[in-house]
């Protein structure tokens, strides 16, 4: 006789665990989905504060308020998850300035898209964890009650319920009908009346402005029909034209890198390349060009010498978001400039995974770095205000730290914003390569030998093409420069600058070997 593998006793033993598992899954999913669908988070996007909330319509919808129309674009996300972005206050001084900012940021949206995607993913994770916690709590409570009752009491309750089943059914029907009548009295009449406001009708942006040409991204943008759209056609046309001019220039620069790629030095198998940027001053348009140069030169590290923003304000997070998105596979070493002061920019950098130098030697990709952010604070159009120390004091302090390092831990690369901050270290010969920005023009490379050790100083020109402290725009005010730095065994062996010209041309200077 074959022994039965599944017996009634075994089923009775397994049934409670199966029930608890099902209860955990159902509770976790329902609570997690409900929480996610009703979640929202206030973030800074572009030049605005905004509230981001998930939807399930498969679109990213931008609500710009009462004056401008709502816009939407397919989100291309799994499970039809979309997002609603309720755009709110800004610190822009006037509407023209605000719209110009928005159009230029929209021309290079990858950083903000990445930020929004990160927020939605975090919401999903948080609510999944909350759902799982609730499911576990429900299971623990049910299991505790089940155990506390005991088998005998559970049988008694079952027989009592079964004996009065018919009476219970009648009472349940009465209660259910009463509940339905109550719900219908509250919600029913409102649902039966026709809606006072018709559902939103959407039309392609190209239909609203048929006289303009659109790239592939704008072809997918839809505009909500209505009064605000009709009244804002002129504003929308200006935004689209600003967007088009920006994408044309920076798209031309990105393509231009491919045309000069054969002039860019290629590293050997045992060499590492870093890309140096500085003084972007909110010009996120240049980032695609910089990333293309990094790709053409085989770079793995990004070195940021500061002044990524114009005033260090919270709304300027979009500048760091753009760097993070364009260089997401890179190790990033950074300092903040005098226009980044206030702490906010450094906080966003750290949250983005950047290594922000703070006067302690660190090693990244085998390169030993030392540096610090600029101690001076300068706003947009305002005079310098001193920090906790002067530039001269910072220079002397960093030199003391660099010169205390043993020979086998010699600083390979010192990174500061203002070249005056590395003056003492260079004079004492305590670092091999000293990098900066700040001057908005290239200085060096300048070589010297101090106490038998080679020292090179180099100041990168403005990557953002900034003539002043604000460079976000659809034109370059002056050439935008990035520099490729080649390392072998953690030591710098060569430099090469690549420049984006305001005309849209790309120029490459010859590779400069560094002395050993």
Coordinates of C-alpha atoms in Angstrom, one line a residue:
X1 CA 0.0 0.0 0.0
X2 CA 1.4 3.3 -1.1
X3 CA 1.6 5.8 1.8
X4 CA -0.3 8.9 1.1
X5 CA 2.0 11.9 0.8
X6 CA -0.7 14.5 1.5
X7 CA -2.9 13.7 4.4
X8 CA -5.7 15.7 5.9
X9 CA -3.6 16.2 9.1
X10 CA -0.8 17.6 7.1
X11 CA -3.1 19.9 5.2
X12 CA -4.6 21.1 8.5
X13 CA -1.0 21.8 9.7
X14 CA 0.0 23.7 6.6
X15 CA -3.2 25.6 6.2
X16 CA -2.5 28.3 8.9
X17 CA 0.9 29.1 7.5
X18 CA -0.5 29.3 3.9
X19 CA -3.2 31.6 5.2
X20 CA -0.8 33.8 7.1
X21 CA 1.5 34.0 4.0
X22 CA -1.5 35.0 1.8
X23 CA -2.6 37.5 4.4
X24 CA 0.9 39.1 4.4
X25 CA 1.1 39.3 0.6
X26 CA -2.4 40.8 0.2
X27 CA -2.0 43.3 3.0
X28 CA 1.5 44.4 1.9
X29 CA 0.5 44.9 -1.7
X30 CA -2.8 46.8 -0.9
X31 CA -1.2 49.1 1.7
X32 CA 1.9 49.7 -0.5
X33 CA -0.1 50.5 -3.6
X34 CA -2.5 52.7 -1.7
X35 CA 0.3 54.6 0.0
X36 CA 2.2 55.0 -3.3
X37 CA -0.9 56.2 -5.2
X38 CA -1.5 58.9 -2.6
X39 CA 2.1 59.9 -1.9
X40 CA 3.7 63.2 -2.8
X41 CA 7.0 64.9 -2.2
X42 CA 8.1 68.6 -2.4
X43 CA 11.3 69.0 -4.3
X44 CA 13.3 71.6 -6.3
X45 CA 13.0 71.1 -10.0
X46 CA 14.6 73.5 -12.4
X47 CA 14.0 77.1 -11.2
X48 CA 11.0 76.1 -9.1
X49 CA 9.8 74.4 -5.9
X50 CA 7.4 71.7 -7.0
X51 CA 5.2 68.9 -5.6
X52 CA 5.8 65.5 -7.3
X53 CA 3.2 62.8 -7.1
X54 CA 2.8 59.4 -8.9
X55 CA 0.0 58.6 -11.3
X56 CA -0.9 55.6 -13.4
X57 CA -1.7 57.3 -16.7
X58 CA 1.7 56.6 -18.3
X59 CA 2.5 60.4 -18.7
X60 CA 4.6 63.0 -17.0
X61 CA 2.3 65.9 -16.6
X62 CA 3.5 69.4 -15.8
X63 CA 1.0 71.8 -14.2
X64 CA 2.3 75.3 -14.6
X65 CA -0.5 77.1 -12.8
X66 CA -3.4 79.3 -14.1
X67 CA -1.6 81.4 -16.7
X68 CA 0.2 78.7 -18.7
X69 CA -1.2 75.5 -19.9
X70 CA -0.6 72.0 -18.6
X71 CA 1.9 70.0 -20.6
X72 CA 2.4 66.2 -20.7
X73 CA 4.8 63.7 -22.4
X74 CA 4.8 59.9 -22.4
X75 CA 6.8 58.7 -19.4
X76 CA 8.0 55.4 -21.0
X77 CA 8.0 53.7 -17.6
X78 CA 6.9 50.1 -16.7
X79 CA 3.4 49.4 -15.5
X80 CA 2.1 52.7 -16.9
X81 CA 3.5 54.6 -13.9
X82 CA 3.4 58.4 -14.6
X83 CA 4.0 61.5 -12.6
X84 CA 2.3 64.8 -11.9
X85 CA 4.5 67.8 -11.3
X86 CA 2.7 70.7 -9.7
X87 CA 5.1 73.6 -10.3
X88 CA 4.9 76.2 -7.6
X89 CA 6.9 79.2 -6.4
X90 CA 10.3 80.5 -7.7
X91 CA 12.8 83.1 -6.7
X92 CA 13.0 84.6 -10.2
X93 CA 12.6 88.4 -10.2
X94 CA 10.2 88.6 -13.1
X95 CA 8.2 86.4 -15.6
X96 CA 10.6 86.9 -18.5
X97 CA 13.6 85.7 -16.4
X98 CA 11.5 82.8 -15.2
X99 CA 10.4 81.6 -18.6
X100 CA 13.9 82.0 -20.1
X101 CA 15.3 79.8 -17.3
X102 CA 12.6 77.2 -17.7
X103 CA 13.0 77.0 -21.5
X104 CA 16.8 76.6 -21.2
X105 CA 16.6 74.0 -18.5
X106 CA 14.0 72.2 -20.6
X107 CA 16.4 72.1 -23.5
X108 CA 18.7 69.9 -21.5
X109 CA 16.2 68.0 -19.2
X110 CA 18.1 64.8 -18.5
X111 CA 19.3 65.9 -15.1
X112 CA 15.8 66.9 -14.0
X113 CA 14.3 63.8 -15.5
X114 CA 16.8 61.7 -13.6
X115 CA 16.0 63.6 -10.4
X116 CA 12.2 63.0 -10.8
X117 CA 12.7 59.4 -11.6
X118 CA 14.9 59.0 -8.4
X119 CA 12.1 60.7 -6.3
X120 CA 9.4 58.3 -7.7
X121 CA 11.6 55.3 -7.2
X122 CA 12.2 56.3 -3.6
X123 CA 8.5 56.7 -3.0
X124 CA 7.9 53.2 -4.4
X125 CA 10.6 51.8 -2.1
X126 CA 9.3 53.7 1.0
X127 CA 5.7 52.5 0.4
X128 CA 6.8 49.0 -0.3
X129 CA 8.6 48.9 3.0
X130 CA 5.6 50.4 4.7
X131 CA 3.3 47.9 3.1
X132 CA 5.6 45.0 4.2
X133 CA 5.8 46.4 7.7
X134 CA 2.0 46.6 7.9
X135 CA 1.6 43.1 6.5
X136 CA 4.0 41.7 9.0
X137 CA 2.2 43.5 11.9
X138 CA -1.2 42.1 10.7
X139 CA 0.2 38.6 10.5
X140 CA 1.8 38.9 14.0
X141 CA -1.6 40.1 15.5
X142 CA -3.6 37.4 13.7
X143 CA -1.1 34.6 14.6
X144 CA -1.0 35.8 18.2
X145 CA -4.8 35.8 18.5
X146 CA -5.0 32.4 16.7
X147 CA -2.5 30.9 19.2
X148 CA -4.1 32.5 22.2
X149 CA -7.5 31.1 21.4
X150 CA -6.3 27.5 21.2
X151 CA -7.6 24.6 19.2
X152 CA -10.6 23.9 21.5
X153 CA -11.8 27.5 21.6
X154 CA -11.5 27.8 17.8
X155 CA -13.6 24.7 17.4
X156 CA -16.3 26.1 19.7
X157 CA -16.4 29.4 17.9
X158 CA -16.6 27.6 14.5
X159 CA -19.5 25.4 15.7
X160 CA -21.3 28.4 17.2
X161 CA -21.0 30.3 13.9
X162 CA -22.0 27.3 11.9
X163 CA -25.1 26.7 14.1
X164 CA -26.3 30.3 13.7
X165 CA -25.2 30.6 10.1
X166 CA -28.6 31.2 8.6
X167 CA -29.5 33.9 11.2
X168 CA -26.0 35.4 10.7
X169 CA -26.6 35.5 6.9
X170 CA -29.9 37.4 7.3
X171 CA -28.3 39.9 9.7
X172 CA -25.3 40.4 7.4
X173 CA -27.6 41.1 4.4
X174 CA -29.5 43.7 6.5
X175 CA -26.2 45.4 7.5
X176 CA -24.8 45.3 3.9
X177 CA -28.0 46.9 2.5
X178 CA -27.8 49.6 5.1
X179 CA -24.2 50.3 4.3
X180 CA -24.9 50.5 0.6
X181 CA -27.8 52.9 1.1
X182 CA -25.6 55.1 3.3
X183 CA -22.8 55.1 0.7
X184 CA -25.2 55.8 -2.1
X185 CA -26.7 58.7 -0.2
X186 CA -23.3 60.3 0.3
X187 CA -21.7 59.6 -3.1
X188 CA -24.5 58.5 -5.4
X189 CA -26.2 61.8 -6.3
X190 CA -22.9 63.5 -7.1
X191 CA -21.8 60.7 -9.3
X192 CA -25.1 60.7 -11.2
X193 CA -25.0 64.4 -12.0
X194 CA -23.1 65.4 -15.1
X195 CA -19.6 66.8 -14.4
X196 CA -19.5 70.6 -14.3
X197 CA -16.0 70.6 -15.8
X198 CA -15.4 68.4 -18.9
X199 CA -12.4 66.1 -18.9
X200 CA -9.1 67.6 -20.1
X201 CA -8.6 67.5 -23.8
X202 CA -5.0 67.2 -25.1
X203 CA -3.6 68.3 -28.4
X204 CA 0.0 67.9 -29.8
X205 CA 2.2 71.0 -29.3
X206 CA 2.9 70.8 -33.1
X207 CA -0.8 71.4 -33.8
X208 CA -0.9 74.5 -31.5
X209 CA 2.1 75.9 -33.3
X210 CA 2.1 74.4 -36.9
X211 CA 4.5 77.1 -38.2
X212 CA 7.4 75.9 -36.0
X213 CA 9.6 72.8 -36.5
X214 CA 9.9 70.3 -33.6
X215 CA 12.5 67.7 -32.6
X216 CA 11.6 64.2 -31.6
X217 CA 11.3 65.1 -28.0
X218 CA 8.9 68.0 -28.6
X219 CA 6.8 66.0 -31.0
X220 CA 5.6 63.9 -28.1
X221 CA 4.6 66.9 -25.9
X222 CA 0.9 67.5 -25.6
X223 CA -0.9 70.7 -24.4
X224 CA -4.1 70.9 -22.4
X225 CA -6.7 72.7 -24.4
X226 CA -8.5 75.6 -22.8
X227 CA -8.4 79.3 -22.0
X228 CA -4.8 79.3 -20.6
X229 CA -3.5 77.6 -23.7
X230 CA -5.2 80.1 -26.0
X231 CA -4.0 83.0 -24.0
X232 CA -0.5 81.7 -23.6
X233 CA 0.3 80.8 -27.3
X234 CA 2.7 83.7 -27.6
X235 CA 4.5 82.7 -24.4
X236 CA 4.7 79.1 -25.6
X237 CA 6.1 80.1 -29.0
X238 CA 8.9 82.1 -27.2
X239 CA 9.7 79.1 -25.0
X240 CA 9.8 76.7 -28.0
X241 CA 12.1 79.1 -30.0
X242 CA 14.4 79.4 -27.0
X243 CA 14.5 75.7 -26.6
X244 CA 15.2 75.2 -30.3
X245 CA 18.1 77.7 -30.3
X246 CA 19.7 76.0 -27.3
X247 CA 19.4 72.5 -28.6
X248 CA 20.7 73.5 -32.0
X249 CA 23.9 75.1 -30.6
X250 CA 24.7 72.4 -28.1
X251 CA 23.7 69.6 -30.4
X252 CA 26.1 71.0 -33.0
X253 CA 28.9 71.1 -30.4
X254 CA 28.3 67.5 -29.4
X255 CA 28.4 66.4 -33.0
X256 CA 31.6 68.5 -33.5
X257 CA 33.4 66.4 -31.0
X258 CA 33.1 63.4 -33.4
X259 CA 34.7 65.5 -36.2
X260 CA 37.8 66.2 -34.1
X261 CA 38.0 62.8 -32.3
X262 CA 41.1 61.8 -34.2
X263 CA 43.0 64.8 -32.6
X264 CA 42.2 63.7 -29.1
X265 CA 44.9 61.7 -27.3
X266 CA 44.1 58.1 -26.5
X267 CA 45.3 56.5 -23.3
X268 CA 47.3 53.4 -23.0
X269 CA 46.1 50.2 -21.2
X270 CA 47.9 51.2 -18.0
X271 CA 46.7 54.9 -18.1
X272 CA 43.6 56.6 -16.5
X273 CA 42.1 59.8 -17.9
X274 CA 40.1 62.4 -16.0
X275 CA 38.1 65.3 -17.4
X276 CA 38.5 68.7 -15.7
X277 CA 35.6 71.2 -15.7
X278 CA 35.2 74.5 -13.9
X279 CA 33.0 77.6 -13.8
X280 CA 29.9 76.1 -15.5
X281 CA 27.8 78.7 -13.8
X282 CA 24.5 76.9 -14.4
X283 CA 25.2 76.2 -18.1
X284 CA 23.8 72.7 -18.3
X285 CA 23.7 72.9 -22.0
X286 CA 27.5 72.4 -22.2
X287 CA 27.3 69.1 -20.3
X288 CA 26.5 66.9 -23.3
X289 CA 29.5 68.4 -25.1
X290 CA 31.7 67.7 -22.0
X291 CA 30.5 64.2 -21.7
X292 CA 31.2 63.5 -25.4
X293 CA 34.7 64.8 -25.0
X294 CA 35.2 62.5 -22.0
X295 CA 33.9 59.6 -24.0
X296 CA 36.2 60.4 -27.0
X297 CA 39.2 60.7 -24.6
X298 CA 38.5 57.5 -22.7
X299 CA 37.9 59.3 -19.4
X300 CA 36.7 57.6 -16.2
X301 CA 37.0 60.4 -13.7
X302 CA 35.4 63.8 -13.6
X303 CA 37.3 66.6 -11.7
X304 CA 35.1 69.6 -10.9
X305 CA 36.9 72.8 -9.9
X306 CA 33.7 74.6 -8.7
X307 CA 31.4 77.4 -9.6
X308 CA 28.8 75.1 -11.0
X309 CA 26.1 77.7 -10.0
X310 CA 25.8 81.4 -9.9
X311 CA 24.7 82.1 -6.4
X312 CA 24.6 78.7 -4.5
X313 CA 20.7 78.9 -4.2
X314 CA 18.6 75.8 -3.7
X315 CA 16.9 76.2 -7.1
X316 CA 20.3 75.8 -8.8
X317 CA 20.3 72.1 -7.9
X318 CA 19.5 71.4 -11.5
X319 CA 23.1 72.2 -12.4
X320 CA 24.5 69.4 -10.1
X321 CA 21.6 67.1 -11.2
X322 CA 22.8 67.6 -14.8
X323 CA 26.4 66.7 -14.0
X324 CA 25.3 63.6 -12.1
X325 CA 23.2 62.4 -15.1
X326 CA 25.7 63.1 -17.8
X327 CA 28.6 61.5 -15.8
X328 CA 26.6 58.8 -13.9
X329 CA 29.2 56.2 -14.7
X330 CA 32.2 58.3 -13.5
X331 CA 33.9 58.8 -10.2
X332 CA 33.5 62.5 -9.5
X333 CA 35.9 64.6 -7.4
X334 CA 34.8 68.1 -6.7
X335 CA 35.1 71.4 -4.8
X336 CA 32.7 74.2 -4.5
X337 CA 33.6 77.7 -5.8
X338 CA 32.9 81.1 -4.4
X339 CA 29.6 81.3 -6.3
X340 CA 28.6 77.9 -4.8
X341 CA 29.1 79.0 -1.2
X342 CA 26.5 78.5 1.5
X343 CA 26.6 74.7 1.9
X344 CA 23.7 73.8 -0.3
X345 CA 25.7 72.9 -3.4
X346 CA 28.1 70.8 -1.5
X347 CA 25.2 68.9 0.1
X348 CA 23.7 68.2 -3.3
X349 CA 27.1 67.0 -4.6
X350 CA 27.5 64.6 -1.7
X351 CA 23.9 63.2 -2.1
X352 CA 24.8 62.7 -5.8
X353 CA 27.7 60.5 -4.8
X354 CA 30.5 63.1 -5.5
X355 CA 33.7 63.0 -3.5
X356 CA 33.8 66.6 -2.2
X357 CA 37.3 67.4 -1.0
X358 CA 37.5 68.8 2.6
X359 CA 41.2 69.2 3.4
X360 CA 41.8 65.5 3.8
X361 CA 43.9 63.4 1.3
X362 CA 41.7 60.9 -0.5
X363 CA 42.5 58.4 -3.2
X364 CA 40.2 58.0 -6.2
X365 CA 41.0 55.5 -9.1
X366 CA 44.6 55.4 -7.7
X367 CA 45.0 59.2 -7.8
X368 CA 45.8 60.9 -4.5
X369 CA 43.8 64.1 -4.2
X370 CA 43.9 67.0 -1.7
X371 CA 41.8 70.2 -1.9
X372 CA 39.0 72.2 -0.3
X373 CA 36.1 74.4 -1.4
X374 CA 36.6 78.1 -1.7
X375 CA 36.2 80.0 1.6
X376 CA 34.9 83.2 -0.1
X377 CA 31.2 83.8 -0.7
X378 CA 30.0 85.7 -3.8
X379 CA 26.4 86.0 -4.9
X380 CA 25.1 86.8 -8.4
X381 CA 26.1 90.4 -8.9
X382 CA 27.2 90.9 -5.3
X383 CA 30.6 91.6 -3.8
X384 CA 32.8 89.0 -2.1
X385 CA 32.1 88.4 1.5
X386 CA 34.8 86.6 3.7
X387 CA 34.3 83.1 5.1
X388 CA 35.9 81.4 8.0
X389 CA 39.3 82.0 6.5
X390 CA 40.9 84.1 3.8
X391 CA 42.3 82.6 0.5
X392 CA 45.8 83.3 1.8
X393 CA 45.1 81.4 5.1
X394 CA 43.6 78.5 3.1
X395 CA 46.7 78.4 0.9
X396 CA 49.0 78.1 3.8
X397 CA 46.9 75.6 5.6
X398 CA 46.6 73.3 2.6
X399 CA 50.3 73.5 2.0
X400 CA 51.0 72.4 5.6
X401 CA 48.8 69.4 5.0
X402 CA 50.4 68.5 1.7
X403 CA 53.9 68.9 2.9
X404 CA 53.3 66.6 5.9
X405 CA 52.6 63.7 3.6
X406 CA 55.4 61.1 3.3
X407 CA 57.1 60.6 -0.1
X408 CA 55.1 57.4 -0.9
X409 CA 51.9 59.3 -0.1
X410 CA 52.8 62.5 -2.1
X411 CA 49.8 64.4 -3.3
X412 CA 49.3 63.7 -7.0
X413 CA 46.6 66.3 -7.6
X414 CA 45.6 69.4 -5.6
X415 CA 42.2 70.7 -6.5
X416 CA 41.0 74.2 -5.5
X417 CA 38.8 76.8 -7.1
X418 CA 41.0 79.9 -6.9
X419 CA 44.6 79.4 -8.1
X420 CA 45.7 81.6 -5.2
X421 CA 44.6 78.7 -2.9
X422 CA 47.4 76.5 -4.2
X423 CA 50.2 79.1 -4.3
X424 CA 51.9 78.0 -1.1
X425 CA 51.8 74.3 -2.0
X426 CA 53.3 75.0 -5.5
X427 CA 56.0 77.2 -4.0
X428 CA 57.0 74.4 -1.5
X429 CA 56.8 71.6 -4.2
X430 CA 54.4 69.5 -2.1
X431 CA 52.1 68.3 -5.0
X432 CA 52.7 67.1 -8.5
X433 CA 49.7 68.8 -10.3
X434 CA 47.8 71.7 -9.0
X435 CA 44.4 72.5 -10.6
X436 CA 42.0 75.4 -10.4
X437 CA 39.4 77.5 -12.2
X438 CA 37.9 80.9 -11.2
X439 CA 39.7 83.1 -13.7
X440 CA 37.5 82.2 -16.7
X441 CA 40.6 81.8 -18.8
X442 CA 43.3 79.2 -19.2
X443 CA 46.6 79.7 -17.4
X444 CA 49.3 77.2 -18.0
X445 CA 50.3 74.5 -17.8
X446 CA 53.3 76.0 -16.0
X447 CA 56.1 73.6 -15.0
X448 CA 58.8 74.1 -12.4
X449 CA 61.2 71.9 -10.3
X450 CA 61.2 72.5 -6.5
X451 CA 63.7 70.6 -4.4
X452 CA 64.2 68.2 -7.2
X453 CA 60.5 67.4 -7.7
X454 CA 58.4 68.4 -10.7
X455 CA 55.4 70.7 -10.1
X456 CA 52.8 71.7 -12.7
X457 CA 50.1 74.3 -12.1
X458 CA 47.1 74.6 -14.4
X459 CA 44.0 76.8 -14.4
X460 CA 41.1 75.6 -16.6
X461 CA 39.0 78.2 -18.6
X462 CA 35.3 78.5 -18.0
X463 CA 33.5 75.3 -19.1
X464 CA 30.2 77.2 -19.3
X465 CA 31.5 79.9 -21.5
X466 CA 30.7 82.4 -18.8
X467 CA 31.6 86.1 -19.2
X468 CA 30.0 86.8 -15.9
X469 CA 28.6 84.7 -13.1
X470 CA 25.5 83.4 -15.0
X471 CA 26.0 81.3 -18.1
X472 CA 22.7 79.5 -18.7
X473 CA 21.7 80.5 -22.2
X474 CA 21.3 79.4 -25.8
X475 CA 24.6 81.0 -26.8
X476 CA 28.2 80.9 -25.4
X477 CA 29.4 84.2 -24.2
X478 CA 33.0 83.1 -24.6
X479 CA 34.7 79.7 -25.5
X480 CA 33.8 76.8 -23.2
X481 CA 36.8 74.7 -22.2
X482 CA 37.3 71.2 -20.7
X483 CA 40.7 69.6 -20.2
X484 CA 41.6 65.9 -20.4
X485 CA 44.3 64.8 -17.9
X486 CA 46.1 61.5 -18.4
X487 CA 47.5 59.6 -15.4
X488 CA 49.8 56.6 -15.1
X489 CA 50.3 54.9 -11.8
X490 CA 48.3 57.7 -10.2
X491 CA 50.6 60.4 -11.5
X492 CA 49.7 63.0 -14.1
X493 CA 51.6 62.6 -17.4
X494 CA 49.8 64.8 -19.9
X495 CA 47.1 67.5 -20.5
X496 CA 44.9 68.4 -23.5
X497 CA 42.3 71.1 -23.7
X498 CA 39.2 70.8 -25.9
X499 CA 37.2 74.0 -26.5
X500 CA 33.6 74.7 -27.6
X501 CA 33.6 77.9 -29.7
X502 CA 30.5 80.2 -29.7
X503 CA 30.2 79.6 -33.4
X504 CA 29.6 75.9 -32.8
X505 CA 33.0 74.7 -33.8
X506 CA 35.2 72.5 -31.6
X507 CA 38.9 73.0 -31.3
X508 CA 41.6 70.8 -29.8
X509 CA 45.1 71.9 -28.7
X510 CA 48.0 69.4 -29.0
X511 CA 48.5 67.0 -26.1
X512 CA 51.1 68.3 -23.7
X513 CA 53.3 65.8 -21.8
X514 CA 54.1 66.7 -18.2
X515 CA 57.6 66.5 -16.8
X516 CA 58.4 63.6 -14.4

